[in-house]
Structure formats: structure tokens, C-alpha cells
Coordinates of C-alpha atoms in Angstrom, one line a residue:
M129 CA -11.4 166.0 -37.1
F130 CA -10.4 164.7 -33.6
F131 CA -10.8 161.5 -32.0
T132 CA -10.4 160.9 -28.2
Y133 CA -9.1 157.6 -26.6
S134 CA -9.9 157.4 -22.8
V135 CA -7.5 155.5 -20.6
S136 CA -7.0 155.0 -16.9
H137 CA -3.5 156.2 -16.7
S138 CA -3.7 159.4 -18.7
Q139 CA -6.2 162.3 -19.4
N140 CA -8.3 162.4 -22.2
I141 CA -6.4 164.1 -25.1
K142 CA -7.6 164.8 -28.9
I143 CA -5.9 162.6 -31.4
T144 CA -5.6 164.3 -34.7
S145 CA -7.4 162.8 -38.0
K146 CA -3.9 162.1 -39.6
T147 CA -2.8 160.2 -36.4
N148 CA -6.2 158.3 -36.4
S149 CA -5.8 157.4 -39.8
I150 CA -2.5 155.7 -39.2
V151 CA -3.9 153.9 -36.2
N152 CA -6.5 152.7 -38.2
D153 CA -4.1 151.4 -40.9
L154 CA -2.1 149.5 -38.1
Q155 CA -5.4 148.0 -36.7
K156 CA -6.2 146.8 -39.9
A157 CA -3.0 144.8 -40.6
N158 CA -3.1 143.8 -36.8
T159 CA 0.4 142.6 -36.9
Y160 CA 3.7 143.4 -35.2
E161 CA 6.5 143.5 -37.6
T162 CA 10.1 144.5 -36.8
A163 CA 12.7 146.2 -39.1
F164 CA 14.7 143.2 -39.7
L165 CA 13.8 142.7 -43.3
S166 CA 15.6 142.2 -46.5
K167 CA 16.3 145.6 -48.2
E168 CA 13.9 144.2 -50.9
T169 CA 11.1 143.7 -48.7
K170 CA 8.7 146.5 -48.2
S171 CA 6.5 146.4 -45.1
K172 CA 3.2 148.7 -45.1
Q173 CA 3.1 148.2 -41.2
I174 CA 6.6 149.3 -40.7
E175 CA 5.8 152.3 -42.9
N176 CA 2.9 153.0 -40.8
Y177 CA 4.9 152.8 -37.6
N178 CA 7.5 155.1 -38.9
L179 CA 4.7 157.7 -39.9
L180 CA 3.1 157.3 -36.3
K181 CA 6.4 157.9 -34.9
T182 CA 7.3 160.9 -36.8
T183 CA 3.4 162.4 -36.9
A184 CA 2.1 161.7 -33.4
S185 CA 2.8 163.8 -30.5
D186 CA 4.2 162.5 -27.4
N187 CA 0.8 163.2 -25.7
E188 CA -0.8 161.3 -28.7
L189 CA 1.5 158.3 -28.1
R190 CA 0.7 158.3 -24.6
Q191 CA -2.9 158.0 -25.1
L192 CA -2.4 155.4 -27.7
T193 CA -0.5 153.2 -25.2
G194 CA -3.8 152.5 -23.7
H195 CA -5.8 151.7 -27.1
K196 CA -7.7 148.6 -27.2
N197 CA -5.6 147.1 -29.9
G198 CA -2.2 145.6 -28.6
V199 CA -0.4 146.4 -31.9
V200 CA -1.2 149.9 -31.6
R201 CA 0.0 149.8 -27.9
V202 CA 3.2 148.3 -28.9
Y203 CA 4.1 150.7 -31.8
S204 CA 3.0 153.8 -29.5
F205 CA 5.4 152.3 -26.7
M206 CA 8.2 151.7 -29.2
A207 CA 7.7 155.2 -30.7
L208 CA 8.1 156.9 -26.9
S209 CA 11.0 154.7 -26.1
E210 CA 12.9 155.7 -29.5
R211 CA 11.9 159.3 -28.8
Q212 CA 13.5 158.8 -25.3
S213 CA 10.6 160.5 -24.0
T214 CA 10.3 161.6 -20.3
F215 CA 7.1 159.6 -20.1
S216 CA 7.6 156.7 -17.6
L217 CA 7.3 153.5 -19.9
E218 CA 8.0 151.1 -17.0
K219 CA 5.3 152.7 -15.0
C220 CA 2.7 152.6 -17.8
I221 CA 3.9 148.9 -19.0
S222 CA 3.3 147.5 -15.4
K223 CA -0.5 148.5 -15.8
Y224 CA -0.8 145.9 -18.4

């Protein structure tokens, strides 16, 4: 199963069902959390972010930077920046 998100700064690409499931979980929580939590604290949102980061392709993440949900956009930008992707984050961010 594939899903497509359309944004003005990138072409439509297919989002895998696995990535889409992670995106849905990020949207449901709809909170941005950082990794600065105590070791005893488990964050499902950070777990979802880590899954997104390791599962989604660069192309999927680029597409998700234009997602309607701001939390999904932020985590997508973060994943791309941590990967040191050649994608121009500055150019993409300036559109918002």
C-alpha cells in the first residue's frame, strides 16, 4: 500500500505503508518532543521519530517536509538534517 503527499516544492512520490503508519502515529500525538529526557522516561513520540529517521527514504522525508501536520514536517526536517542530506533544508524552510 502506498500513499502520496503533494507539495509545491517537490514531486509526488509514493510513501510506503510502513512510513505512513509512523506518520500517522506522529500526527496522533501531535507533539514535538526532544531527546532531552531522563533515562527512565520513555517517549513514544521520540521512538516514532527514530523509526521515521531509520525507515523513511530521503525522498519520503523530502516529501514529508510539506506535510499538512507541523509535527511531521519538523521531524522530517530533523531526520534529513541528521542524515546530512544534500537536500537544501534552507531552501525548503524558506518556503514556510
